[in-house]
Amino acid sequence: MRLSENTLAQLPSSIGRPAYDRRKISASIVHLGLGAFHRAHQALMTEAVLNSGDLAWGIVGAGMQSSGMRDALAPQDCLYAVAEFGADFERISVVGAIVDAVGGAEDAEKVRLLAKMSDVSTRIVSITVTEKGYYLDLATGKLQLQSPAIAADLANPALPRTILGLIVYALRNRKAAGVQPFTVLSCDNLPNNGKLARAAVVAFAREVDAELAAWIEASVCFPCTMVDRITPATTDADRAHINERLGVEDAWPVVTEQFVQWVIEDKFSMGRPDWTLGGAVFSDEIERWESMKLRCLNGSHSTLAYLGQLTGRETVAEAMQLPLITDILDALWLENREVLQAPKGVDPADYIEQLKQRFRNPALKHRTAQIASDGSQKLPQRLLAPLRERMAKGVPSPAIATAIAAWMHFAVKTAHTSGGVLSDPMSTEILAQAGKSTDAATIVDNLLGLQKIFGQDVPANTAFRAELLGKFIELAKNPAVATATQITA
Ligand code: CS2
């Protein structure tokens, strides 16, 4: 039997469920990027608002590329279970905040989505599409006009597929109809995510109509946010366990940790839910929150992922068992702390201690392969940002160098593995550089030459280049690390 409105009453009493009448909800939030993270984070915070009796904030969730989530959710009235797992903790709740799911792979669905976003009922458009979904060249901040997806959206205003096409054409429709613009709420792991979203949207709009671009610049709110909740892809074992607890079948439950954090800049043009009811914080210190999180959590996550992949550790919790890796992380955190501006009231030492506990959570099977994806999109804000601050101070950064060397070895190993696939929008360029030579210095220089990732300043810094090469060779010689075998120093 499937989870649905009709089977809600049969759930065991230990399972949380909506305490409100779902038929009375107004769908005023459109969320682009209907994945596990949104369902474990913003949707759950919105559920707390609905549970408080404010039914003005239902969510229409849209897949961007696939219809898989819509196919899973639609037959269950868009209800789904969130399982929060810790070492000695388990809480499962069924969430009702998503009232409609849009499939990302079908033209008719894209038309329906654009119509909903153009309608006055939509007050907020929120986004989780990961770094690459903004089509920005992160080193220069420029829109990737040469990207086929952007070119297609510029050519096809009736059927946009990227967030930029959808947002700009919906705003154009609203402007034409005299409807107020919605707020664009980026919830991706990017520094100043609201500003980046604004830059991408305005740059796209300029290609469409200069006057529209000026109107967007003047009247659309793009608050910045810091989002945090470790939410791995759901495994078959998780699904089986959760469904056993539910007593009915949820085709795609979400597994996450207990910890949750959302810090939001309070800048909304058509109102907003009181997400503080779900634990969110409104703050004007987003930049500090975001850079602390990106560097201390995500930077060490990426480091764990590449070192984990090289040492045969499948999950983050397994990688946290290896002193070789935790020693590097400790050094990385120290390097970060030396250039960190923590938000008021936050002690970085406590924050980092809590991260260690979160990474060790044995109940989460967070695959290092999942985090290792899209390195080209992640390295700049996670590792290169603190590196640049340290370079400006003239201090060495051996731990950051080790982390980048680990990414390089991961790329080289993939290039030398027959059938090896690098999950990264820049995979072709990266693998070409990584596979060209077996000489350590040449490999390091070739990869450092990828300007879209490293810019010009990082490769030009001879002290750092030497440090990186030293760490690259050190990892190649370490018997616990399985790099591509043919590297010569
Ligand atoms: C991870 C993040 O996949 C990744 O790159 O570092 O998804 C991480 O789990 C979240 O940002 C935690 O909030």
Short mmCIF file of C-alpha atoms in Angstrom, two decimals, residues 63-232:
data_model
loop_
_atom_site.label_atom_id
_atom_site.label_comp_id
_atom_site.label_asym_id
_atom_site.label_seq_id
_atom_site.Cartn_x
_atom_site.Cartn_y
_atom_site.Cartn_z
CA GLY A 63 12.62 18.85 -11.08
CA MET A 64 14.95 20.65 -13.47
CA GLN A 65 16.12 17.81 -15.67
CA SER A 66 14.36 14.63 -14.73
CA SER A 67 10.80 13.70 -13.89
CA GLY A 68 11.87 11.00 -11.44
CA MET A 69 10.89 12.87 -8.30
CA ARG A 70 7.52 13.88 -9.74
CA ASP A 71 6.90 10.25 -10.70
CA ALA A 72 7.70 9.15 -7.16
CA LEU A 73 5.70 11.87 -5.39
CA ALA A 74 2.60 12.35 -7.54
CA PRO A 75 1.05 8.92 -6.79
CA GLN A 76 1.47 9.62 -3.06
CA ASP A 77 -0.21 13.08 -3.10
CA CYS A 78 3.31 14.59 -2.83
CA LEU A 79 3.61 13.30 0.74
CA TYR A 80 7.00 11.87 1.71
CA ALA A 81 8.92 10.80 4.79
CA VAL A 82 11.97 12.52 6.24
CA ALA A 83 14.10 10.28 8.44
CA GLU A 84 16.53 12.05 10.76
CA PHE A 85 19.26 9.62 11.80
CA GLY A 86 21.99 10.00 14.41
CA ALA A 87 24.21 7.53 16.29
CA ASP A 88 21.44 6.93 18.86
CA PHE A 89 18.63 8.84 17.30
CA GLU A 90 15.88 8.20 14.81
CA ARG A 91 12.88 10.35 13.98
CA ILE A 92 10.61 9.83 11.00
CA SER A 93 7.97 12.32 9.91
CA VAL A 94 5.70 12.56 6.91
CA VAL A 95 5.78 16.02 5.34
CA GLY A 96 2.90 17.69 3.50
CA ALA A 97 4.39 21.08 2.52
CA ILE A 98 4.90 20.14 -1.13
CA VAL A 99 1.50 20.30 -2.77
CA ASP A 100 2.43 19.78 -6.40
CA ALA A 101 5.43 18.26 -8.20
CA VAL A 102 6.49 19.23 -11.69
CA GLY A 103 8.44 16.81 -13.92
CA GLY A 104 11.61 18.29 -15.35
CA ALA A 105 11.89 16.16 -18.46
CA GLU A 106 8.64 17.05 -20.25
CA ASP A 107 7.84 20.10 -22.35
CA ALA A 108 4.23 20.32 -21.15
CA GLU A 109 5.45 20.39 -17.57
CA LYS A 110 7.89 23.21 -18.32
CA VAL A 111 5.01 25.21 -19.83
CA ARG A 112 2.92 24.56 -16.74
CA LEU A 113 5.82 25.62 -14.50
CA LEU A 114 6.39 28.86 -16.40
CA ALA A 115 2.68 29.67 -16.13
CA LYS A 116 2.71 29.08 -12.37
CA MET A 117 5.81 31.26 -11.94
CA SER A 118 4.20 34.01 -14.02
CA ASP A 119 1.07 33.98 -11.88
CA VAL A 120 0.54 36.46 -9.05
CA SER A 121 0.01 33.57 -6.62
CA THR A 122 3.76 32.82 -6.74
CA ARG A 123 5.50 34.99 -4.15
CA ILE A 124 8.84 33.26 -3.76
CA VAL A 125 10.91 31.23 -6.23
CA SER A 126 13.53 29.28 -4.32
CA ILE A 127 16.39 27.33 -5.86
CA THR A 128 18.66 24.35 -5.16
CA VAL A 129 20.30 23.40 -8.43
CA THR A 130 23.93 23.11 -7.21
CA GLU A 131 26.77 25.34 -8.32
CA LYS A 132 26.66 24.43 -12.01
CA GLY A 133 22.98 25.33 -12.36
CA TYR A 134 23.78 29.06 -12.37
CA TYR A 135 25.88 28.90 -15.59
CA LEU A 136 28.36 31.35 -14.16
CA ASP A 137 32.06 31.20 -14.75
CA LEU A 138 33.03 31.32 -11.08
CA ALA A 139 36.52 32.68 -11.69
CA THR A 140 35.24 35.70 -13.67
CA GLY A 141 31.58 35.93 -12.54
CA LYS A 142 30.48 35.96 -16.22
CA LEU A 143 27.40 34.19 -17.59
CA GLN A 144 28.35 31.21 -19.78
CA LEU A 145 26.66 32.45 -22.92
CA GLN A 146 28.37 29.74 -24.95
CA SER A 147 26.69 27.00 -22.91
CA PRO A 148 24.21 25.05 -25.08
CA ALA A 149 21.55 25.18 -22.33
CA ILE A 150 21.73 28.97 -22.13
CA ALA A 151 21.75 29.36 -25.92
CA ALA A 152 18.70 27.07 -26.13
CA ASP A 153 16.82 29.10 -23.50
CA LEU A 154 17.61 32.36 -25.29
CA ALA A 155 16.25 30.85 -28.51
CA ASN A 156 13.14 29.29 -26.92
CA PRO A 157 11.33 31.69 -24.59
CA ALA A 158 8.20 29.54 -24.49
CA LEU A 159 10.08 26.51 -23.20
CA PRO A 160 12.91 27.47 -20.86
CA ARG A 161 14.86 24.67 -19.20
CA THR A 162 17.39 26.45 -17.00
CA ILE A 163 16.56 28.40 -13.85
CA LEU A 164 17.70 31.55 -15.62
CA GLY A 165 15.32 31.13 -18.56
CA LEU A 166 12.44 30.22 -16.27
CA ILE A 167 12.99 33.15 -13.91
CA VAL A 168 13.61 35.78 -16.60
CA TYR A 169 10.67 34.79 -18.82
CA ALA A 170 8.34 34.52 -15.82
CA LEU A 171 9.45 37.98 -14.67
CA ARG A 172 8.92 39.28 -18.20
CA ASN A 173 5.36 37.94 -18.15
CA ARG A 174 4.74 39.51 -14.76
CA LYS A 175 6.12 42.86 -15.85
CA ALA A 176 3.90 42.82 -18.95
CA ALA A 177 0.84 41.99 -16.85
CA GLY A 178 1.64 44.56 -14.16
CA VAL A 179 2.24 41.84 -11.56
CA GLN A 180 4.76 42.41 -8.78
CA PRO A 181 7.95 40.35 -9.07
CA PHE A 182 8.51 37.36 -6.79
CA THR A 183 11.55 37.06 -4.54
CA VAL A 184 14.35 34.83 -5.87
CA LEU A 185 15.76 32.78 -2.99
CA SER A 186 18.96 30.92 -3.77
CA CYS A 187 19.63 28.02 -1.38
CA ASP A 188 22.81 26.72 -2.98
CA ASN A 189 26.27 26.38 -1.48
CA LEU A 190 27.76 29.45 -3.08
CA PRO A 191 29.27 32.49 -1.41
CA ASN A 192 26.87 35.44 -1.67
CA ASN A 193 24.42 33.10 -3.39
CA GLY A 194 21.77 35.83 -3.71
CA LYS A 195 24.21 38.19 -5.39
CA LEU A 196 25.39 35.44 -7.73
CA ALA A 197 21.81 34.51 -8.60
CA ARG A 198 21.10 38.17 -9.29
CA ALA A 199 24.18 38.52 -11.49
CA ALA A 200 23.22 35.43 -13.51
CA VAL A 201 19.55 36.43 -13.88
CA VAL A 202 20.36 40.03 -14.87
CA ALA A 203 23.04 38.91 -17.34
CA PHE A 204 20.57 36.53 -18.97
CA ALA A 205 17.86 39.24 -19.01
CA ARG A 206 20.25 41.65 -20.76
CA GLU A 207 20.44 39.20 -23.65
CA VAL A 208 16.64 39.21 -23.82
CA ASP A 209 15.74 42.87 -23.29
CA ALA A 210 17.79 45.66 -21.70
CA GLU A 211 14.74 47.34 -20.21
CA LEU A 212 13.60 44.11 -18.57
CA ALA A 213 17.10 43.68 -17.13
CA ALA A 214 16.98 47.17 -15.64
CA TRP A 215 13.53 46.49 -14.14
CA ILE A 216 14.81 43.25 -12.57
CA GLU A 217 17.84 45.05 -11.15
CA ALA A 218 15.63 47.72 -9.65
CA SER A 219 12.74 45.65 -8.31
CA VAL A 220 13.58 41.99 -7.66
CA CYS A 221 14.85 40.87 -4.23
CA PHE A 222 17.60 38.22 -4.16
CA PRO A 223 18.28 37.54 -0.47
CA CYS A 224 21.47 35.63 0.40
CA THR A 225 21.21 32.49 2.49
CA MET A 226 23.39 29.94 4.23
CA VAL A 227 21.93 26.44 4.11
CA ASP A 228 23.20 23.45 6.01
CA ARG A 229 22.03 19.91 6.44
CA ILE A 230 23.93 16.80 5.43
CA THR A 231 21.54 14.88 3.21
CA PRO A 232 23.02 11.89 1.35
#
